[in-house]
mmCIF file of C-alpha atoms in Angstrom:
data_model
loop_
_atom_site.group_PDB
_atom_site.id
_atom_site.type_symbol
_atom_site.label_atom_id
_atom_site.label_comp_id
_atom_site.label_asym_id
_atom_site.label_seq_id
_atom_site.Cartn_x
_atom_site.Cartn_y
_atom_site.Cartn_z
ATOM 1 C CA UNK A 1 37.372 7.358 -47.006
ATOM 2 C CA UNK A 2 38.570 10.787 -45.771
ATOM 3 C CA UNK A 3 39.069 11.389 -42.106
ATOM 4 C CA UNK A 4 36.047 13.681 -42.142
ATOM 5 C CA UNK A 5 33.575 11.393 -43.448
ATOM 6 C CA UNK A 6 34.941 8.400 -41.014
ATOM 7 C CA UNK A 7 34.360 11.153 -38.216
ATOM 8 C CA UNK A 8 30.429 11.492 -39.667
ATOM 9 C CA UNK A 9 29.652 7.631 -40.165
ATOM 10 C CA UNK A 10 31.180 7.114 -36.214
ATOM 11 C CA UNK A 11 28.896 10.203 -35.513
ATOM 12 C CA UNK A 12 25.732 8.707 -36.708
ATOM 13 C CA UNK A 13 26.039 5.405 -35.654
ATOM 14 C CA UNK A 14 26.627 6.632 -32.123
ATOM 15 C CA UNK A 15 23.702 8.379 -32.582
ATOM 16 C CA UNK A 16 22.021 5.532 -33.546
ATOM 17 C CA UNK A 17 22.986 3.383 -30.968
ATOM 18 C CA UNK A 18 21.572 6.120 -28.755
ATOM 19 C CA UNK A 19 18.185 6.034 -30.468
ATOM 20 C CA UNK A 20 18.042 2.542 -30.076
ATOM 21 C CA UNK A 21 18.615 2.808 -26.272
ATOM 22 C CA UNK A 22 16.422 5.482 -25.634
ATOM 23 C CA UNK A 23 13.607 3.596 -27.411
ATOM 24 C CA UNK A 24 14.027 0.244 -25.219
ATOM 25 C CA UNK A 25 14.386 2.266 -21.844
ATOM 26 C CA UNK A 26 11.134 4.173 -22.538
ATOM 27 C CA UNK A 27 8.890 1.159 -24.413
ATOM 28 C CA UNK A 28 10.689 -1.968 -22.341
ATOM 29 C CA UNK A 29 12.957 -1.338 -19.319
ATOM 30 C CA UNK A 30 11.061 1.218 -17.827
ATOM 31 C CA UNK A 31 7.564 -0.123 -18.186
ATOM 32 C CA UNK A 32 9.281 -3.253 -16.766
ATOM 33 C CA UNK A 33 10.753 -1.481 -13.689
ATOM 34 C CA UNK A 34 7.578 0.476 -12.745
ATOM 35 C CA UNK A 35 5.392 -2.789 -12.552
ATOM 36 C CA UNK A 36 8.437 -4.372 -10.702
ATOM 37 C CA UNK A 37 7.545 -1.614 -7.795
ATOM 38 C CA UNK A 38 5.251 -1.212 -5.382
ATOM 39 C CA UNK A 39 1.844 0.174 -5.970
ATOM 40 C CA UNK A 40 2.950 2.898 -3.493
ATOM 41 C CA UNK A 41 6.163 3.579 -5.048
ATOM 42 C CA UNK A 42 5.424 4.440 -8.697
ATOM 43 C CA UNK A 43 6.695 7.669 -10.037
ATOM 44 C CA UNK A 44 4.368 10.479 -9.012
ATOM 45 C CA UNK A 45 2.701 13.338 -11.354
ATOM 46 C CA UNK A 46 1.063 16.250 -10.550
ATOM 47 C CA UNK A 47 -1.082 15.952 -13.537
ATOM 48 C CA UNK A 48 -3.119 13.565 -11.593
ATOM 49 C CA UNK A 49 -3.860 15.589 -8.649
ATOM 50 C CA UNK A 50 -7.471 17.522 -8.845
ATOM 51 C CA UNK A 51 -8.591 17.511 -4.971
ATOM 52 C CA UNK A 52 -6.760 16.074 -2.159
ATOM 53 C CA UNK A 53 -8.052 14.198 1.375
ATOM 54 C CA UNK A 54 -5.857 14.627 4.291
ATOM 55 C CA UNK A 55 -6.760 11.663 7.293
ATOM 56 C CA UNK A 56 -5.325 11.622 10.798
ATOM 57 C CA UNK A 57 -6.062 8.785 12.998
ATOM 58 C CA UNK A 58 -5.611 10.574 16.605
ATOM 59 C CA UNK A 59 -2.332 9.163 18.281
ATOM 60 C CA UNK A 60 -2.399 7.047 14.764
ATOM 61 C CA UNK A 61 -1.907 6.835 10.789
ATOM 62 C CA UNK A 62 -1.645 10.220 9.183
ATOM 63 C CA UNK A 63 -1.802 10.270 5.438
ATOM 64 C CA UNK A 64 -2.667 12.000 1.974
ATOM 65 C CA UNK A 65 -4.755 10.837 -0.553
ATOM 66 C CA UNK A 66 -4.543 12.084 -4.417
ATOM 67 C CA UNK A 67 -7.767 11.994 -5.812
ATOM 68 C CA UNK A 68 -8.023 12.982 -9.945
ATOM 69 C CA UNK A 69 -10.989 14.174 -11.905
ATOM 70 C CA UNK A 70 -12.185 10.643 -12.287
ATOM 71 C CA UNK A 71 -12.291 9.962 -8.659
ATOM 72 C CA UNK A 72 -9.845 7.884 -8.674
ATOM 73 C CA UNK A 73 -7.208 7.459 -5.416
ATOM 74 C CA UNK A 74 -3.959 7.650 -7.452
ATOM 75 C CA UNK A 75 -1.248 8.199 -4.609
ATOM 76 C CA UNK A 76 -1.207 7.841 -0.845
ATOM 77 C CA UNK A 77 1.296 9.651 0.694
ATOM 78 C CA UNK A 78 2.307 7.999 4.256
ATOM 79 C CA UNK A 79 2.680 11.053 6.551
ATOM 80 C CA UNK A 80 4.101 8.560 9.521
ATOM 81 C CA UNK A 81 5.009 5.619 10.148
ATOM 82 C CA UNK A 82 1.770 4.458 11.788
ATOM 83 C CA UNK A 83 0.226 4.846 8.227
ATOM 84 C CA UNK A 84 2.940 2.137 7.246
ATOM 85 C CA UNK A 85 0.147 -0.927 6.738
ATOM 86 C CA UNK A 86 -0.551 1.017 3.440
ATOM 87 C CA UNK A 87 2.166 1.106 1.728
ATOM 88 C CA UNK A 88 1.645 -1.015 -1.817
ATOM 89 C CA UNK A 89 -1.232 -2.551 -0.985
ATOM 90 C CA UNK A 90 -2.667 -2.010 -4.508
ATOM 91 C CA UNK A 91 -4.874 0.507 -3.147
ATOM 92 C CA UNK A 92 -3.333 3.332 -5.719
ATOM 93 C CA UNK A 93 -5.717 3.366 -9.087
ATOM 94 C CA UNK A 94 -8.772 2.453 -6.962
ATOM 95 C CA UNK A 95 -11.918 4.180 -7.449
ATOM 96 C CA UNK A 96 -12.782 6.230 -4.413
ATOM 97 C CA UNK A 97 -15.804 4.217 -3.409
ATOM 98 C CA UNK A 98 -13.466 1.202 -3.563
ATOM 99 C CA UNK A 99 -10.059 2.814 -2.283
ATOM 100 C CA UNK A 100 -11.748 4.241 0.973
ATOM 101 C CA UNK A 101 -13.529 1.134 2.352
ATOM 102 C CA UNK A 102 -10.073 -0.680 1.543
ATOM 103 C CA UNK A 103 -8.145 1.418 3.317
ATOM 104 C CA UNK A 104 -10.425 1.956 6.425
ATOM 105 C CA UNK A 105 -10.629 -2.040 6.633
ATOM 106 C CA UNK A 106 -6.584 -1.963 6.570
ATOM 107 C CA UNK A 107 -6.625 0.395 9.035
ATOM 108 C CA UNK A 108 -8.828 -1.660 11.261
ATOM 109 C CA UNK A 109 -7.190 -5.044 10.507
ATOM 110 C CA UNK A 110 -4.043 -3.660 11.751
ATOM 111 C CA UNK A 111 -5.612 -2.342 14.873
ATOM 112 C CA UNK A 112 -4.933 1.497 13.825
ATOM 113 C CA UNK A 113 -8.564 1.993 14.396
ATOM 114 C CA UNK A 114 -9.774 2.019 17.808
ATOM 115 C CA UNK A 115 -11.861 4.501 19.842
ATOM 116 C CA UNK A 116 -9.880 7.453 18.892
ATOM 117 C CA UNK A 117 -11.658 10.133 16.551
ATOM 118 C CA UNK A 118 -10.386 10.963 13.078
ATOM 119 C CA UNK A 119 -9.909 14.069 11.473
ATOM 120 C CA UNK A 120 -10.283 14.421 8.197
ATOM 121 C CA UNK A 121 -9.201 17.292 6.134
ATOM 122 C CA UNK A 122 -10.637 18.603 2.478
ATOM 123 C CA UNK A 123 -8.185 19.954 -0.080
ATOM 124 C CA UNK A 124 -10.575 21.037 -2.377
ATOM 125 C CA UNK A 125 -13.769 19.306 -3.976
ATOM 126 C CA UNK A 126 -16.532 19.030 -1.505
ATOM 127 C CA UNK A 127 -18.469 16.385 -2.884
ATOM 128 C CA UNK A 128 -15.505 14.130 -3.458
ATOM 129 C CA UNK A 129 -14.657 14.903 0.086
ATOM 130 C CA UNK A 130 -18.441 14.008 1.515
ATOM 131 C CA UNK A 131 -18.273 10.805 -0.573
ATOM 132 C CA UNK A 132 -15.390 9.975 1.034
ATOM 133 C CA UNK A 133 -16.390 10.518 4.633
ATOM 134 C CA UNK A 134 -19.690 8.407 4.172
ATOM 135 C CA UNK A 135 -17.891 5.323 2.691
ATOM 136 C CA UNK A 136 -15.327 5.727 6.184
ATOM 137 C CA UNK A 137 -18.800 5.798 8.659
ATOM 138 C CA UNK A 138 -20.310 2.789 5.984
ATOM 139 C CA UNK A 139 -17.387 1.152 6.683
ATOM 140 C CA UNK A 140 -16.783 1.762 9.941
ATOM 141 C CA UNK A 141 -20.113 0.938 11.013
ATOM 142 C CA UNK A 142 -19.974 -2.436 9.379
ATOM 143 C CA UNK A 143 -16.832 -3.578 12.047
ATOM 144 C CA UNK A 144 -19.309 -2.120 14.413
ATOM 145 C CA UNK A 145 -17.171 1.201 15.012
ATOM 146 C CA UNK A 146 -18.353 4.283 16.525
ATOM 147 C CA UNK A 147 -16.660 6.942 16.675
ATOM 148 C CA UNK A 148 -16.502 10.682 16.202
ATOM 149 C CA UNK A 149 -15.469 11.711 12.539
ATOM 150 C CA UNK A 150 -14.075 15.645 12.633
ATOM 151 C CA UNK A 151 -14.097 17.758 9.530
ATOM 152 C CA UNK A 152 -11.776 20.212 8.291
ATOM 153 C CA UNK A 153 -10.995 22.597 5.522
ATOM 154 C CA UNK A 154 -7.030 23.591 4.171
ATOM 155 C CA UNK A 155 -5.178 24.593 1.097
ATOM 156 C CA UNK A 156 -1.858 22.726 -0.457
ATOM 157 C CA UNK A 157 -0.311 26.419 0.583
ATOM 158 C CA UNK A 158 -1.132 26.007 4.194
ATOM 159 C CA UNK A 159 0.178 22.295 4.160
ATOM 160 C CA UNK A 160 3.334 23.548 3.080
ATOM 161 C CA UNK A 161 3.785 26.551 5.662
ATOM 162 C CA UNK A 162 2.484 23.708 8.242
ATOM 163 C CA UNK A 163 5.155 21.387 7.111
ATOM 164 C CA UNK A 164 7.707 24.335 6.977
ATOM 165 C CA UNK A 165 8.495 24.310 3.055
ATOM 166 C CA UNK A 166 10.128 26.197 1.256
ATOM 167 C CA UNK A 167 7.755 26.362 -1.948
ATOM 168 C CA UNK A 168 4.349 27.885 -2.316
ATOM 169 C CA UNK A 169 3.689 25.976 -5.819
ATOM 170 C CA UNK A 170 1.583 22.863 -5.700
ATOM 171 C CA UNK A 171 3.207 21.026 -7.884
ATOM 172 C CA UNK A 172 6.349 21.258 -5.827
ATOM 173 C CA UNK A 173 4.803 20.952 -2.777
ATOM 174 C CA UNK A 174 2.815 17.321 -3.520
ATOM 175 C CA UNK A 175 6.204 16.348 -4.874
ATOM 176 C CA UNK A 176 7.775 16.892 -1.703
ATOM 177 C CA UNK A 177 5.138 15.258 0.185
ATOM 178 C CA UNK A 178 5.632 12.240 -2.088
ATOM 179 C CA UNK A 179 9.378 12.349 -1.615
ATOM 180 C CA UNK A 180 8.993 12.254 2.335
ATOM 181 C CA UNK A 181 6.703 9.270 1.659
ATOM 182 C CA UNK A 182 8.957 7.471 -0.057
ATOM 183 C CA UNK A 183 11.305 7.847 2.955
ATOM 184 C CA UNK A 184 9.149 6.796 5.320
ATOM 185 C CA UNK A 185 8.361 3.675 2.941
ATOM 186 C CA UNK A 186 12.020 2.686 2.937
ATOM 187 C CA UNK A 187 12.595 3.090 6.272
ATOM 188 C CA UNK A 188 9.526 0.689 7.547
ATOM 189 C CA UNK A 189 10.244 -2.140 9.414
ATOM 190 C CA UNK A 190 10.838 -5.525 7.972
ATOM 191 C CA UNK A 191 7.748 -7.914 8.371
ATOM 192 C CA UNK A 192 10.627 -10.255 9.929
ATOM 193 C CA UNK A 193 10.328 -8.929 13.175
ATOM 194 C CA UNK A 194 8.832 -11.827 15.000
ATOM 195 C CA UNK A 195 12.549 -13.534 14.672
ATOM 196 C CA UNK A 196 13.581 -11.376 17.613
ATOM 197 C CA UNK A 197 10.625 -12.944 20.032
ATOM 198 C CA UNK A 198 10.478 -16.037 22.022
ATOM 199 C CA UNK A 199 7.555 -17.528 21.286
ATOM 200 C CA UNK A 200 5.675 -20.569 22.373
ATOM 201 C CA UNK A 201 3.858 -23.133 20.226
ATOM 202 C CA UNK A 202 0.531 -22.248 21.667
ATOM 203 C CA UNK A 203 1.324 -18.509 21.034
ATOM 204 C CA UNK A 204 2.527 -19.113 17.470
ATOM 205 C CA UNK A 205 -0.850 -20.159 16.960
ATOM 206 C CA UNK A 206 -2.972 -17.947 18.130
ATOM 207 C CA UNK A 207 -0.902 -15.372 16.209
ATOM 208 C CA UNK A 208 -1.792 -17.376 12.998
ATOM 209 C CA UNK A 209 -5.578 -17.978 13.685
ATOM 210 C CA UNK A 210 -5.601 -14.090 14.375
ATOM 211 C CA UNK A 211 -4.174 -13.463 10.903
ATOM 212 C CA UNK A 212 -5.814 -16.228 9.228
ATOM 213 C CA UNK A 213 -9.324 -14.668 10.991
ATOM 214 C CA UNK A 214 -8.164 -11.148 9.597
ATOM 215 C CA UNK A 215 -8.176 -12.573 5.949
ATOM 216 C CA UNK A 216 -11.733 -13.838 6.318
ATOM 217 C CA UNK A 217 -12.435 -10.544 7.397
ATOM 218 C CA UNK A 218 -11.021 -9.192 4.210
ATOM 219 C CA UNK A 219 -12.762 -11.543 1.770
ATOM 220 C CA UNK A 220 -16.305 -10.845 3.377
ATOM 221 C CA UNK A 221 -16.291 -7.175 3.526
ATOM 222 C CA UNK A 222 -14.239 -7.034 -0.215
ATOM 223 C CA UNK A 223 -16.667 -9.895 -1.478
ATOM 224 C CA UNK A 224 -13.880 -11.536 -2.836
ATOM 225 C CA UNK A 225 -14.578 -15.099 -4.050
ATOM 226 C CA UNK A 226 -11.743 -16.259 -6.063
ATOM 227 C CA UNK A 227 -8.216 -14.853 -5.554
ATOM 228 C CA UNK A 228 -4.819 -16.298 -6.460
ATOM 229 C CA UNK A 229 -1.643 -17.379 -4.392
ATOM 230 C CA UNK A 230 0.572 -14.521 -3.801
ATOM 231 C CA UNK A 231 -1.829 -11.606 -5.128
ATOM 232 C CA UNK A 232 -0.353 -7.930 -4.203
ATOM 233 C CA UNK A 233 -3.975 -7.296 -3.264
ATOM 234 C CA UNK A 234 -3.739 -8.230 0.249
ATOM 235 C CA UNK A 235 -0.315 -9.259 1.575
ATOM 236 C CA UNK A 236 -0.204 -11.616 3.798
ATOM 237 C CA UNK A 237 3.179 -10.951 5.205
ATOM 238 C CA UNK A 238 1.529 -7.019 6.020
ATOM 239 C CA UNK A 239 -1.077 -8.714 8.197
ATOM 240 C CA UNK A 240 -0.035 -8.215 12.180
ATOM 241 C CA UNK A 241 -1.060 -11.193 14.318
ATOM 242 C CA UNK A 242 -1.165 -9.323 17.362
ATOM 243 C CA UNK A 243 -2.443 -5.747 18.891
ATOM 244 C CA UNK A 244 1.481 -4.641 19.324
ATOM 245 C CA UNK A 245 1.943 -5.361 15.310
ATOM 246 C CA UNK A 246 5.373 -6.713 15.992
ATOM 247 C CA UNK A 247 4.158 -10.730 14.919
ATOM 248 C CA UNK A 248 3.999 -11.247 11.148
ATOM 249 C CA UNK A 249 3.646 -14.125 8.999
ATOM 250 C CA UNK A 250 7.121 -14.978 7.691
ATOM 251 C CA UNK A 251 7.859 -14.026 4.617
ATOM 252 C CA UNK A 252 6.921 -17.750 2.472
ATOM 253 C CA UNK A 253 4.140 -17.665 4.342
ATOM 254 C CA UNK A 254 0.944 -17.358 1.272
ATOM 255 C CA UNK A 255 -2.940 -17.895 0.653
ATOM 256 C CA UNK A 256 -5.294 -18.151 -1.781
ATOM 257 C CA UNK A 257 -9.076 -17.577 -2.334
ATOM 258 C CA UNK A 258 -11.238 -20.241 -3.694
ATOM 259 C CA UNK A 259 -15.391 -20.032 -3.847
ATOM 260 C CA UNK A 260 -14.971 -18.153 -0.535
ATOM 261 C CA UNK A 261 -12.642 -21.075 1.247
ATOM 262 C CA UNK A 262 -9.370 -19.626 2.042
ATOM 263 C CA UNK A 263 -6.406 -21.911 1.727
ATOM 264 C CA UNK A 264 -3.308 -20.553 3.579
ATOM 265 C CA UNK A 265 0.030 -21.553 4.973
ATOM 266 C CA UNK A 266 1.338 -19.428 7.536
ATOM 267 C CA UNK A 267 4.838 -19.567 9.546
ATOM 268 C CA UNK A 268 5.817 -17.944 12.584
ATOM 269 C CA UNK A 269 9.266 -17.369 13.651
ATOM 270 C CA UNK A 270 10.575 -17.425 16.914
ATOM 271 C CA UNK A 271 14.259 -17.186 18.472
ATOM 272 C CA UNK A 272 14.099 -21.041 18.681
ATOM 273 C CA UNK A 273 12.347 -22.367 15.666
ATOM 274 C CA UNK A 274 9.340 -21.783 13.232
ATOM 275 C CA UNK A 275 5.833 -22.372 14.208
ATOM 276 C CA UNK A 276 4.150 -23.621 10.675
ATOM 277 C CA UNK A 277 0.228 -23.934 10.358
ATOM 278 C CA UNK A 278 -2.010 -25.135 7.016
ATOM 279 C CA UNK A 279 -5.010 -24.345 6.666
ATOM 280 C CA UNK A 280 -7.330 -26.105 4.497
ATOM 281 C CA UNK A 281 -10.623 -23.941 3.568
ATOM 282 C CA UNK A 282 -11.478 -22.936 7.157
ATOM 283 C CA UNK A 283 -10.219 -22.115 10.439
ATOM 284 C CA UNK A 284 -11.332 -25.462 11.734
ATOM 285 C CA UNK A 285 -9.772 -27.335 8.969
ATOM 286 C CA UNK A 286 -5.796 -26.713 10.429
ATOM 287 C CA UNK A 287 -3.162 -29.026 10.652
ATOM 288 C CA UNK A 288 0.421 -28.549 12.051
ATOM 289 C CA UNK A 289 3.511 -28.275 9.350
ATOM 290 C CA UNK A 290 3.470 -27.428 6.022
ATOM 291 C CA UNK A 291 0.203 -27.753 3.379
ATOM 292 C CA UNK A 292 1.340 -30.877 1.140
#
């Protein structure tokens, strides 16, 4: 075989070779890293974006919801790190009238909702937006919560000379908002935080009755009746046990929902030990150490 023809079989199987790759990164590996991220952290596009809501919690969360023609709450971009109990909470894909109430209830459950008004900005479709603001008062008003909602109207062109960008296309601007969310999602704080607190026995479980009370909240106002150990739906080890959110569940900590019992296990660390509490269907039903 000549040189020249040794040179085109080399050349074509290195092309095929390529093929090949190129096939099992786009059919295999990369389907398999996207689900392997957070629901917060998949890869954004700005084919999905047909009106935007803009929500700031006074002194609070600030964030930015992507809403597409179906109505459905593809991307929230954290805006601050107050706005950090939403990060992958499987929120993302939601149907508006389900996203909203979901993420007003994490809001409350982690205290970012007190007596402080929110504003609440349209970025283009008015009836989406309306929709939106009477599932937050629906759901506010079922926690009992009053409090003033304030309306407002902007473009993606005025976000951007607010934020001080550079670009005036929308594409490139919701890309850079999604960029600086990312950020802020890798620089959260761990959930481990409680390992830097003294804490006493007594305190450890309050902490746990407070997050175990939180999840109750969660099934009644989601109406969830069954849900398994370890679902992304509601983390656990996202849930604050006190106002300060600085006590968290440890990270092995886990619950599940069965006929509307929950069945949890949840450890708090202190600087001297863990604090370990089981809970068999109900509050009342708790016993110190470790479900068997």
């Amino acid at each position: 075989m000549s040189k020249k023809a040794k040179f085109w079989l080399y050349f074509l199987e290195v092309i095929i070779i390529l093929i090949i790759v190129f096939y099992l990164a786009i059919t295999k590996y990369w389907p398999e890293y996207q689900e392997s991220l957070g629901s917060s952290e998949k890869l954004f596009s700005s084919a999905n974006y047909y009106t935007g809501i803009e929500v700031k919690v006074t002194t609070g969360p600030e964030f930015f919801l992507v809403i597409n023609d179906e109505e459905v709450v593809t991307n929230i971009f954290l805006e601050n790190e107050d706005s950090g109990s939403l990060a992958n909470q499987g929120i993302e894909e939601k149907k508006l009238e389900d996203a909203i109430p979901s993420i007003t209830q994490n809001l409350i459950d982690n205290s970012k909702i007190t007596n402080q008004p929110i504003l609440m900005i349209n970025y283009n479709d008015v009836e989406i937006f309306n929709k939106a603001i009477s599932l937050v008062q629906e759901s506010l008003t079922s926690n009992g919560i009053t409090l003033n909602i304030m309306q407002s109207t902007s473009t993606l062109a005025q976000k951007a000379e607010q934020e001080k960008l550079d670009t005036t296309e929308e594409s490139q601007i919701l890309w850079t908002l999604y960029l600086n969310s990312m950020e802020i999602i890798e620089d959260l704080p761990t959930t481990e935080q409680s390992n830097k607190i003294k804490i006493s026995k007594e305190a450890a479980e309050s902490y746990a009755d407070t997050i175990y009370q939180k999840l109750i909240t969660y099934m009644m106002n989601a109406k969830v009746e069954n849900q398994e150990r370890n679902s992304t739906t509601m983390p656990i080890q996202y849930i604050p046990g006190d106002t300060a959110n600085k006590i968290y569940p440890t990270s092995d900590s886990w619950y599940y929902i069965e006929n509307y019992n929950i069945y949890a296990q949840i450890s708090i660390d202190s600087t001297t030990q863990r604090y370990t509490f089981c809970y068999q269907g109900t509050i009342e039903n708790k016993k110190e150490g470790i479900c068997s």
